[in-house]
Short mmCIF file of C-alpha atoms in Angstrom, two decimals:
data_model
loop_
_atom_site.label_atom_id
_atom_site.label_comp_id
_atom_site.label_asym_id
_atom_site.label_seq_id
_atom_site.Cartn_x
_atom_site.Cartn_y
_atom_site.Cartn_z
CA MET N 1 -30.51 1.75 31.97
CA LYS N 2 -28.44 4.61 33.26
CA PRO N 3 -26.65 6.72 30.66
CA GLY N 4 -22.94 6.32 30.29
CA THR N 5 -22.90 2.60 31.10
CA ALA N 6 -21.74 1.30 27.76
CA THR N 7 -20.14 -1.76 29.29
CA ALA N 8 -23.37 -2.69 31.04
CA ALA N 9 -25.26 -2.32 27.80
CA LEU N 10 -22.88 -4.72 26.08
CA VAL N 11 -23.27 -7.31 28.85
CA HIS N 12 -27.03 -6.99 28.75
CA TRP N 13 -27.15 -7.18 24.95
CA ARG N 14 -24.84 -10.18 24.84
CA SER N 15 -27.07 -12.07 27.29
CA PHE N 16 -29.81 -12.32 24.65
CA LEU N 17 -27.57 -13.96 22.06
CA PRO N 18 -27.07 -17.71 21.81
CA GLY N 19 -23.74 -19.24 22.60
CA PRO N 20 -21.43 -18.99 25.54
CA PRO N 21 -21.68 -15.92 27.76
CA MET N 22 -19.33 -13.01 27.34
CA THR N 23 -16.15 -13.52 29.24
CA LEU N 24 -13.74 -11.20 30.92
CA ASP N 25 -10.67 -11.91 33.00
CA GLY N 26 -9.18 -14.86 31.19
CA GLY N 27 -12.33 -16.66 30.14
CA LEU N 28 -14.46 -16.37 33.35
CA PRO N 29 -18.05 -15.56 32.44
CA VAL N 30 -19.84 -12.38 33.36
CA THR N 31 -23.64 -12.59 33.62
CA ALA N 32 -26.29 -9.92 33.93
CA ASP N 33 -26.96 -10.57 37.59
CA GLY N 34 -23.34 -10.47 38.61
CA ALA N 35 -23.00 -14.23 39.00
CA GLY N 36 -19.74 -15.55 37.74
CA VAL N 37 -17.88 -12.32 38.43
CA PRO N 38 -14.52 -13.51 39.75
CA THR N 39 -13.36 -12.55 43.17
CA VAL N 40 -10.04 -10.94 43.86
CA ALA N 41 -8.55 -14.26 44.83
CA GLU N 42 -9.83 -15.93 41.69
CA ARG N 43 -8.50 -13.12 39.56
CA SER N 44 -5.09 -13.33 41.12
CA GLY N 45 -4.82 -16.94 40.04
CA GLY N 46 -6.30 -16.59 36.59
CA GLY N 47 -4.65 -17.25 33.32
CA CYS N 48 -3.28 -13.74 32.89
CA GLY N 49 0.11 -14.16 34.45
CA ALA N 50 1.31 -11.14 36.37
CA ARG N 51 -1.40 -8.86 35.07
CA VAL N 52 -4.42 -8.36 37.30
CA ALA N 53 -7.77 -7.72 35.67
CA PRO N 54 -10.07 -4.98 36.94
CA GLU N 55 -12.69 -5.71 39.57
CA VAL N 56 -16.21 -5.60 38.15
CA VAL N 57 -19.31 -5.14 40.31
CA VAL N 58 -22.56 -5.70 38.41
CA GLU N 59 -25.94 -4.48 39.61
CA ARG N 60 -29.30 -4.99 37.94
CA ASP N 61 -31.49 -1.90 37.58
CA GLY N 62 -34.11 -2.09 40.22
CA GLY N 63 -37.51 -3.33 39.27
CA SER N 64 -37.35 -3.00 35.53
CA GLY N 65 -34.82 -5.63 34.63
CA ALA N 66 -34.12 -3.55 31.53
CA GLY N 67 -30.41 -3.46 31.94
CA VAL N 68 -27.43 -3.65 34.19
CA THR N 69 -25.03 -1.08 35.55
CA ILE N 70 -21.33 -1.36 36.10
CA LEU N 71 -20.77 0.33 39.44
CA ALA N 72 -17.00 0.18 39.55
CA MET N 73 -13.99 -0.93 37.56
CA GLU N 74 -10.85 -0.79 39.65
CA ARG N 75 -7.36 -0.84 38.17
CA ASP N 76 -5.23 -3.07 40.34
CA GLY N 77 -2.05 -2.23 38.46
CA GLY N 78 -0.42 -3.70 35.44
CA VAL N 79 -0.06 -2.61 31.92
CA GLY N 80 -2.95 -4.61 30.58
CA ALA N 81 -5.56 -3.32 33.01
CA GLY N 82 -8.73 -1.85 31.62
CA VAL N 83 -9.75 1.77 31.77
CA ALA N 84 -12.18 2.47 34.59
CA PRO N 85 -15.19 4.69 34.04
CA THR N 86 -15.36 7.74 36.23
CA ALA N 87 -18.19 8.56 38.58
CA ALA N 88 -19.48 11.23 36.24
CA GLU N 89 -19.66 8.73 33.41
CA SER N 90 -21.51 6.24 35.58
CA GLU N 91 -24.12 8.79 36.66
CA GLY N 92 -24.91 10.87 33.60
CA GLY N 93 -22.44 10.19 30.88
CA GLY N 94 -20.60 13.41 31.63
CA GLY N 95 -17.34 13.94 29.82
CA ARG N 96 -18.61 12.33 26.64
CA SER N 97 -17.62 14.52 23.74
CA CYS N 98 -20.19 15.65 21.19
CA GLY N 99 -20.58 13.00 18.54
CA GLU N 100 -18.42 10.38 20.27
CA GLN N 101 -19.34 6.75 20.06
CA CYS N 102 -18.04 4.31 22.62
CA VAL N 103 -17.12 0.88 21.37
CA ILE N 104 -16.40 -1.90 23.81
CA ARG N 105 -13.63 -4.23 22.82
CA VAL N 106 -12.77 -7.35 24.79
CA ALA N 107 -9.04 -7.88 24.60
CA GLU N 108 -8.25 -11.45 25.50
CA GLU N 109 -4.55 -10.84 25.60
CA SER N 110 -4.92 -8.27 28.35
CA CYS N 111 -7.88 -9.98 30.05
CA CYS N 112 -9.95 -6.81 30.27
CA ALA N 113 -12.68 -4.84 28.57
CA ARG N 114 -11.71 -1.56 26.98
CA CYS N 115 -13.88 1.44 26.14
CA VAL N 116 -12.42 3.10 23.07
CA CYS N 117 -13.93 6.48 22.20
CA VAL N 118 -14.13 7.14 18.49
CA GLY N 119 -15.15 10.71 17.62
CA PRO N 120 -15.32 12.89 14.50
CA ASN N 121 -12.21 12.79 12.35
CA PRO N 122 -11.21 16.33 11.28
CA MET N 123 -8.11 15.03 9.50
CA MET N 124 -10.25 13.10 7.03
CA ALA N 125 -12.81 15.91 6.76
CA ARG N 126 -10.34 18.30 5.18
CA TYR N 127 -9.95 16.00 2.17
CA VAL N 128 -13.71 15.98 1.66
CA TYR N 129 -13.72 19.79 1.63
CA ALA N 130 -10.89 19.75 -0.90
CA LEU N 131 -12.94 17.38 -3.08
CA ILE N 132 -15.93 19.73 -2.88
CA PHE N 133 -13.65 22.60 -3.88
CA LEU N 134 -12.29 20.60 -6.83
CA VAL N 135 -15.79 19.71 -8.05
CA THR N 136 -16.73 23.39 -7.86
CA ASN N 137 -13.69 24.33 -9.95
CA LEU N 138 -14.63 21.80 -12.61
CA LEU N 139 -18.24 22.99 -12.56
CA ALA N 140 -17.13 26.59 -13.13
CA TRP N 141 -14.94 25.50 -16.04
CA THR N 142 -17.83 23.52 -17.55
CA VAL N 143 -20.16 26.52 -17.34
CA ARG N 144 -17.51 28.71 -18.98
CA ASP N 145 -16.47 26.42 -21.85
CA TYR N 146 -19.46 24.15 -22.41
CA GLY N 147 -22.36 26.00 -20.83
CA HIS N 148 -24.03 26.78 -24.14
CA SER N 149 -25.54 23.30 -24.17
CA ALA N 150 -27.63 24.39 -21.17
CA LEU N 151 -28.72 27.59 -22.90
CA GLY N 152 -32.37 26.57 -23.21
CA GLU N 153 -32.76 25.74 -19.53
CA LEU N 154 -31.03 28.90 -18.32
CA ARG N 155 -33.38 31.11 -20.33
CA ARG N 156 -36.09 30.32 -17.81
CA LEU N 157 -34.17 32.08 -15.03
CA ARG N 158 -34.96 35.76 -14.70
CA GLY N 159 -31.54 36.70 -13.40
CA CYS N 160 -29.86 35.30 -16.50
CA GLN N 161 -31.81 37.54 -18.93
CA GLY N 162 -31.86 35.13 -21.82
CA ALA N 163 -28.93 33.07 -20.48
CA ARG N 164 -26.28 35.49 -21.67
CA TYR N 165 -25.52 36.50 -18.08
CA CYS N 166 -25.17 32.94 -16.78
CA LEU N 167 -22.46 31.72 -19.12
CA GLY N 168 -18.85 32.65 -19.74
CA ALA N 169 -17.20 34.92 -17.19
CA GLU N 170 -20.39 35.74 -15.32
CA GLY N 171 -21.30 32.07 -15.06
CA VAL N 172 -17.92 31.48 -13.40
CA LEU N 173 -18.62 34.32 -10.97
CA ARG N 174 -21.99 32.83 -10.05
CA ILE N 175 -20.44 29.43 -9.30
CA SER N 176 -17.67 31.15 -7.36
CA LEU N 177 -20.18 33.13 -5.32
CA GLY N 178 -22.00 29.94 -4.31
CA CYS N 179 -18.72 28.31 -3.27
CA PHE N 180 -17.71 31.43 -1.35
CA LEU N 181 -21.03 31.51 0.52
CA PHE N 182 -20.71 27.84 1.49
CA PHE N 183 -17.22 28.13 2.93
CA PHE N 184 -18.00 31.49 4.54
CA VAL N 185 -20.96 29.91 6.35
CA MET N 186 -18.63 27.13 7.49
CA PHE N 187 -16.12 29.77 8.60
CA LEU N 188 -18.70 31.59 10.73
CA SER N 189 -19.94 28.35 12.28
CA THR N 190 -16.52 26.87 13.16
CA MET N 191 -14.35 29.86 14.01
CA LYS N 192 -12.69 29.92 17.44
CA THR N 193 -13.07 26.16 17.85
CA ARG N 194 -10.33 25.01 20.21
CA LYS N 195 -11.11 21.51 21.51
CA VAL N 196 -12.10 18.29 19.79
CA HIS N 197 -14.99 17.74 22.22
CA ASP N 198 -16.61 20.98 21.03
CA CYS N 199 -19.86 20.34 19.18
CA ARG N 200 -18.54 22.45 16.29
CA ASN N 201 -15.96 19.74 15.68
CA SER N 202 -18.85 17.39 14.93
CA TRP N 203 -20.35 19.97 12.55
CA HIS N 204 -16.99 20.44 10.81
CA SER N 205 -16.15 16.74 10.52
CA GLU N 206 -19.56 15.13 10.09
CA TRP N 207 -23.09 15.96 8.92
CA TRP N 208 -22.05 15.47 5.29
CA PRO N 209 -25.54 14.95 3.81
CA VAL N 210 -26.66 18.26 5.31
CA LYS N 211 -23.57 20.08 4.10
CA ILE N 212 -23.82 18.62 0.59
CA VAL N 213 -27.41 19.86 0.35
CA LEU N 214 -26.27 23.24 1.68
CA TRP N 215 -23.48 23.43 -0.89
CA MET N 216 -25.83 22.55 -3.75
CA ALA N 217 -28.42 25.10 -2.60
CA LEU N 218 -25.86 27.91 -2.24
CA THR N 219 -24.41 27.05 -5.66
CA ALA N 220 -27.85 27.35 -7.28
CA VAL N 221 -28.96 30.55 -5.52
CA PRO N 222 -26.57 32.94 -7.39
CA PHE N 223 -28.17 31.95 -10.71
CA PHE N 224 -31.32 33.72 -9.52
CA ALA N 225 -29.40 36.89 -8.55
CA PRO N 226 -29.44 39.97 -10.82
CA SER N 227 -26.44 40.71 -12.99
CA PRO N 228 -25.38 43.94 -11.17
CA LEU N 229 -24.98 41.98 -7.94
CA ILE N 230 -22.77 39.43 -9.68
CA GLN N 231 -20.67 42.19 -11.23
CA LEU N 232 -20.22 43.71 -7.77
CA TYR N 233 -19.08 40.34 -6.46
CA GLY N 234 -16.59 40.17 -9.33
CA LYS N 235 -15.03 43.43 -8.17
CA VAL N 236 -14.88 42.28 -4.56
CA ALA N 237 -13.38 38.98 -5.68
CA HIS N 238 -10.27 40.86 -6.90
CA PHE N 239 -9.48 41.78 -3.30
CA GLY N 240 -10.37 38.33 -1.97
CA ALA N 241 -8.12 36.66 -4.53
CA GLY N 242 -5.34 39.11 -3.64
CA ALA N 243 -5.75 38.25 0.03
CA PHE N 244 -5.51 34.57 -0.85
CA LEU N 245 -2.26 35.16 -2.75
CA VAL N 246 -0.79 37.07 0.19
CA ILE N 247 -1.72 34.34 2.68
CA GLN N 248 -0.30 31.69 0.36
CA LEU N 249 2.89 33.70 -0.09
CA ILE N 250 3.36 34.09 3.66
CA SER N 251 2.72 30.37 4.16
CA VAL N 252 5.30 29.36 1.55
CA THR N 253 7.90 31.82 2.84
CA ARG N 254 7.32 30.76 6.41
CA PHE N 255 7.73 27.10 5.49
CA ILE N 256 11.01 27.78 3.67
CA THR N 257 12.45 29.76 6.58
CA TRP N 258 11.29 27.10 9.05
CA LEU N 259 12.92 24.35 6.99
CA ASN N 260 16.12 26.35 6.77
CA ASP N 261 16.20 26.96 10.54
CA CYS N 262 15.46 23.28 11.20
CA CYS N 263 18.31 22.09 8.97
CA ARG N 264 20.73 24.62 10.47
CA SER N 265 19.91 23.77 14.07
CA GLU N 266 22.61 22.26 16.27
CA LEU N 267 20.81 18.93 16.27
CA ASN N 268 20.67 18.54 12.48
CA LEU N 269 23.54 20.66 11.24
CA LYS N 270 26.21 17.96 11.39
CA ARG N 271 23.91 15.12 10.40
CA CYS N 272 22.34 16.90 7.39
CA HIS N 273 25.21 19.12 6.35
CA MET N 274 25.91 17.31 3.09
CA GLN N 275 22.23 17.05 2.14
CA VAL N 276 21.67 20.75 2.79
CA LEU N 277 24.72 21.63 0.71
CA VAL N 278 23.56 19.51 -2.23
CA VAL N 279 20.01 20.86 -2.16
CA SER N 280 21.29 24.45 -1.92
CA ILE N 281 23.52 24.01 -4.96
CA VAL N 282 20.79 22.28 -6.98
CA THR N 283 18.19 24.94 -6.23
CA TYR N 284 20.54 27.84 -6.93
CA VAL N 285 21.73 26.31 -10.21
CA GLY N 286 18.11 25.51 -11.09
CA SER N 287 17.12 29.14 -10.57
CA ILE N 288 19.88 30.40 -12.86
CA LEU N 289 19.06 27.75 -15.46
CA GLY N 290 15.38 28.71 -15.38
CA ILE N 291 16.27 32.37 -15.96
CA VAL N 292 18.47 31.46 -18.91
CA LEU N 293 15.69 29.39 -20.48
CA MET N 294 13.21 32.21 -20.05
CA TYR N 295 15.60 34.54 -21.88
CA VAL N 296 15.77 32.02 -24.74
CA TRP N 297 12.06 31.24 -24.93
CA TYR N 298 10.38 34.53 -24.06
CA ALA N 299 12.93 37.21 -25.03
CA PRO N 300 14.27 36.06 -28.42
CA THR N 301 14.71 39.63 -29.70
CA SER N 302 15.46 43.01 -28.18
CA ALA N 303 11.90 44.07 -29.05
CA CYS N 304 10.56 41.97 -26.15
CA LYS N 305 11.38 44.69 -23.66
CA LEU N 306 8.71 43.82 -21.13
CA ASN N 307 9.75 40.18 -20.88
CA ILE N 308 13.40 41.22 -20.63
CA LEU N 309 12.40 43.50 -17.75
CA PHE N 310 10.54 40.74 -15.92
CA ILE N 311 13.36 38.21 -16.30
CA THR N 312 16.12 40.68 -15.40
CA VAL N 313 14.33 41.81 -12.25
CA THR N 314 13.93 38.15 -11.28
CA LEU N 315 17.68 37.60 -11.72
CA VAL N 316 18.41 40.64 -9.55
CA LEU N 317 16.03 39.44 -6.85
CA VAL N 318 17.64 35.99 -6.76
CA GLN N 319 21.09 37.53 -6.33
CA LEU N 320 19.82 40.01 -3.75
CA MET N 321 18.17 37.30 -1.63
CA THR N 322 21.36 35.23 -1.76
CA PHE N 323 23.53 38.19 -0.81
CA VAL N 324 21.34 39.15 2.15
CA SER N 325 21.08 35.53 3.37
CA VAL N 326 24.85 34.92 3.46
CA ASN N 327 25.61 38.30 5.01
CA SER N 328 27.73 38.03 8.13
CA LYS N 329 25.01 39.66 10.24
CA VAL N 330 22.17 37.48 8.94
CA LYS N 331 23.87 34.11 8.36
CA ALA N 332 20.79 32.40 6.90
CA GLY N 333 22.80 30.08 4.66
CA TYR N 334 22.18 29.07 1.06
CA LEU N 335 19.22 26.72 1.41
CA ALA N 336 16.50 29.31 1.99
CA PRO N 337 17.54 31.69 -0.84
CA GLY N 338 17.89 28.70 -3.16
CA LEU N 339 14.34 27.53 -2.46
CA MET N 340 12.98 31.08 -2.65
CA GLY N 341 14.87 31.55 -5.93
CA ILE N 342 13.11 28.52 -7.45
CA TYR N 343 9.79 29.90 -6.18
CA ILE N 344 10.10 33.38 -7.67
CA VAL N 345 11.47 31.99 -10.95
CA PHE N 346 8.34 29.87 -11.12
CA LEU N 347 6.20 32.95 -10.46
CA CYS N 348 8.02 34.86 -13.21
CA TRP N 349 7.47 31.97 -15.63
CA SER N 350 3.77 31.87 -14.68
CA ALA N 351 3.50 35.61 -15.28
CA ILE N 352 4.99 35.42 -18.76
CA ARG N 353 2.88 32.37 -19.58
CA SER N 354 -0.18 34.41 -18.62
CA GLU N 355 0.46 36.91 -21.39
CA PRO N 356 -2.16 36.87 -24.17
CA HIS N 357 -1.52 34.21 -26.78
CA THR N 358 -1.33 36.86 -29.49
CA GLU N 359 1.86 38.24 -27.95
CA ILE N 360 4.71 37.61 -30.41
CA CYS N 361 7.30 37.22 -27.64
CA ASN N 362 5.39 34.38 -26.02
CA ARG N 363 6.22 31.64 -28.49
CA LYS N 364 5.63 28.84 -26.02
CA ALA N 365 1.99 29.91 -25.75
CA GLU N 366 1.26 29.21 -29.41
CA VAL N 367 0.31 25.61 -28.59
CA ALA N 368 -2.42 26.89 -26.26
CA THR N 369 -4.58 28.13 -29.12
CA SER N 370 -5.91 24.62 -29.73
CA ALA N 371 -7.26 22.00 -27.36
CA ASP N 372 -4.51 19.46 -27.90
CA TRP N 373 -3.38 16.97 -25.30
CA LEU N 374 -0.57 19.21 -24.02
CA ASN N 375 -2.92 22.12 -23.42
CA ILE N 376 -5.49 19.86 -21.74
CA ALA N 377 -2.81 18.34 -19.49
CA SER N 378 -1.57 21.82 -18.56
CA PHE N 379 -5.11 22.89 -17.69
CA VAL N 380 -5.76 19.84 -15.51
CA ILE N 381 -2.44 20.27 -13.71
CA ALA N 382 -3.21 23.95 -13.13
CA VAL N 383 -6.58 23.14 -11.55
CA ILE N 384 -5.03 20.48 -9.31
CA VAL N 385 -2.31 22.94 -8.27
CA VAL N 386 -4.96 25.51 -7.32
CA VAL N 387 -6.79 22.98 -5.15
CA ALA N 388 -3.56 21.71 -3.57
CA ALA N 389 -2.36 25.25 -2.86
CA THR N 390 -5.67 26.11 -1.21
CA PHE N 391 -5.57 22.91 0.85
CA SER N 392 -1.98 23.33 2.04
CA THR N 393 -2.53 26.99 2.89
CA GLY N 394 -5.75 26.28 4.75
CA ILE N 395 -4.15 23.88 7.23
CA ASP N 396 -1.31 26.31 8.04
CA SER N 397 -3.19 28.59 10.42
CA LYS N 398 0.05 29.56 12.19
CA CYS N 399 1.35 31.41 9.13
CA ILE N 400 -0.57 34.57 10.05
CA GLN N 401 0.38 34.58 13.73
CA PHE N 402 2.55 37.61 14.31
CA LYS N 403 3.52 36.47 17.79
CA SER N 404 4.62 32.93 18.46
CA ALA N 405 2.36 31.17 20.94
CA GLU N 406 4.32 29.66 23.79
CA THR N 407 1.44 27.61 25.18
CA GLU N 408 1.91 23.89 24.90
CA SER N 409 -0.59 21.94 22.86
CA GLU N 410 -2.85 19.51 24.67
CA ASP N 411 -4.19 16.15 23.59
CA ASP N 412 -7.72 17.47 23.07
CA ASP N 413 -6.68 20.43 20.91
CA ILE N 414 -7.93 20.46 17.33
CA PRO N 415 -5.22 19.51 14.78
CA TYR N 416 -5.67 22.68 12.70
CA GLY N 417 -7.71 25.88 12.78
CA PHE N 418 -11.17 25.12 11.42
CA GLY N 419 -12.14 28.76 10.98
CA PHE N 420 -8.95 29.69 9.17
CA PHE N 421 -9.27 26.57 7.00
CA HIS N 422 -12.70 27.59 5.75
CA PHE N 423 -11.68 31.23 5.40
CA VAL N 424 -8.83 30.27 3.07
CA PHE N 425 -11.19 28.14 0.99
CA ALA N 426 -13.63 31.07 0.80
CA MET N 427 -10.84 33.31 -0.49
CA GLY N 428 -9.78 30.46 -2.77
CA ALA N 429 -13.26 30.51 -4.32
CA MET N 430 -12.64 34.10 -5.36
CA TYR N 431 -9.15 33.20 -6.54
CA PHE N 432 -10.20 30.42 -8.90
CA ALA N 433 -12.87 32.74 -10.33
CA MET N 434 -10.16 35.26 -11.21
CA LEU N 435 -8.07 32.51 -12.80
CA PHE N 436 -10.92 31.31 -15.01
CA ILE N 437 -11.80 34.83 -16.21
CA GLY N 438 -8.23 36.16 -16.39
CA TRP N 439 -8.89 38.77 -13.68
CA ASN N 440 -11.17 40.57 -16.15
CA ALA N 441 -14.90 39.86 -16.27
CA HIS N 442 -15.25 41.52 -19.67
CA GLN N 443 -12.85 39.36 -21.65
CA GLU N 444 -13.60 36.01 -23.28
CA MET N 445 -11.31 33.14 -22.38
CA GLU N 446 -10.41 30.44 -24.87
CA LYS N 447 -11.27 26.85 -24.11
CA TRP N 448 -8.87 24.88 -21.92
CA THR N 449 -7.10 28.04 -20.77
CA ILE N 450 -6.61 29.37 -17.28
CA ASP N 451 -5.13 32.60 -15.93
CA VAL N 452 -4.47 34.26 -19.30
CA GLY N 453 -4.45 38.02 -19.87
CA TRP N 454 -2.42 41.11 -19.09
CA ALA N 455 -4.19 41.51 -15.76
CA SER N 456 -3.12 38.00 -14.80
CA THR N 457 0.44 38.77 -15.89
CA TRP N 458 0.75 41.83 -13.70
CA VAL N 459 -0.82 40.07 -10.73
CA ARG N 460 1.77 37.30 -11.02
CA VAL N 461 4.61 39.78 -11.37
CA GLY N 462 3.44 41.74 -8.34
CA ASN N 463 3.15 38.49 -6.37
CA GLU N 464 6.73 37.58 -7.33
CA TRP N 465 8.18 40.92 -6.23
CA LEU N 466 6.17 40.83 -3.01
CA ALA N 467 7.46 37.31 -2.28
CA ALA N 468 11.08 38.43 -2.55
CA ILE N 469 10.47 41.50 -0.38
CA THR N 470 8.63 39.40 2.23
CA TYR N 471 11.47 36.88 2.45
CA ILE N 472 14.13 39.58 2.81
CA TRP N 473 12.11 41.27 5.52
CA MET N 474 11.55 38.03 7.42
CA ILE N 475 15.28 37.34 7.71
CA VAL N 476 16.25 40.96 8.36
CA ALA N 477 13.44 41.87 10.78
CA PRO N 478 14.88 39.99 13.82
CA ILE N 479 18.12 41.98 13.51
CA VAL N 480 16.27 45.28 13.12
CA TRP N 481 14.03 44.60 16.12
CA LYS N 482 17.00 43.50 18.20
CA ARG N 483 18.83 46.74 17.43
CA ARG N 484 15.78 48.76 18.36
CA GLN N 485 15.42 46.91 21.65
CA VAL N 486 19.12 47.43 22.48
CA GLY N 487 18.87 51.11 21.55
CA SER N 488 15.76 51.66 23.64
CA SER N 489 17.24 49.87 26.66
CA SER N 490 20.44 51.95 26.38
CA ALA N 491 18.41 55.15 26.23
CA CYS N 492 16.47 54.12 29.31
CA ALA N 493 19.67 53.36 31.15
#
């Protein structure tokens, strides 16, 4: 049987089954030898009303009798007509995408046979990768907090040197290294994928047994690596985690500015004016309220100078972003600075919460010294937030495009950048390692804690200040570039 003749295969297969023959065109039978295929006149008077079914010419393969071939399917017009196979498909199956499966469905209501191509589903694949990332996070936490139960088994590994180098912070780094290697391999194998019919789409969206085995193997390999190599990875992971925070920051800022521009467009301004006003007021008031609560909770006395500094700078940044946004030359409105204000207040709160639990000014952290239900719930929520942040950042490949692409998207374009998606998850592997060890491989973390330590505090504070600066620059840059272009054109004139 010639390749690409899926319809012929169905007819041939159906001929071996008991029961009435397969019918097309309003109940008229179609047999393997072409008998019973309705003529044009018969089709015009069939039970399909105004719709005309496609003409089907059936030919048996010469000599073998192994199958039949559909030579032509002609659309005579009408909405319900079937889709005709091309000449390339009839000859060699050309045009079939890698990994596609063609399913023939007989639609009685349209009196025709349809070939529906079902290929790999990259939209569903991204959730599987997020699940793998979540399982890796939980595995790293288990090795850090409850790895001593596996002490006897780990002593057999030479790289662990009596298991002391495979638990705690270094155990987290080993799990993180395996996760990084897995997603980096996926990044190298899927980067620059553009079309869904590319074979790399099949590798990205399918082959799960192979990729699960690969993930398990790469997770186990770092436990055989020497300790100096793991310590070197821990130092490199600081930069990878920083890169992840920068990409995430740009993605969040870009989304806020896009939402603000969308709501302020001529199409939505009148329709959503009241909603935008309410959300702007709520977010701005929420930012101020959050700052007041941080003063009450984390700066109860004048001795808490560092916390007072953090909170005061946050207040100044909120006011500065609002002032720049409503400036007569910028005219960005109140929605964007309100949302950014909530974001940097959250970052400030996270920074203060990351202070060591022995800090007297951090009274709200006293409950974290024991594994009670509140601390456990906070830990679980923090892990889920890390996975969700990595997932949402990974599918936003346009956030790092410095020039807007004016090319129109086509139907066969991939829905998101596969390479960028895996790159973000690789950087996310380094990021969750830093969270579990508090950005310091030489400190011991308490159970059910995440992102605690002075290093974590300063990283959060730096991220907050960078977020405010990035937002201000994004709304001011168009004006600056416009002035430069006007100045240069005037000089040339």
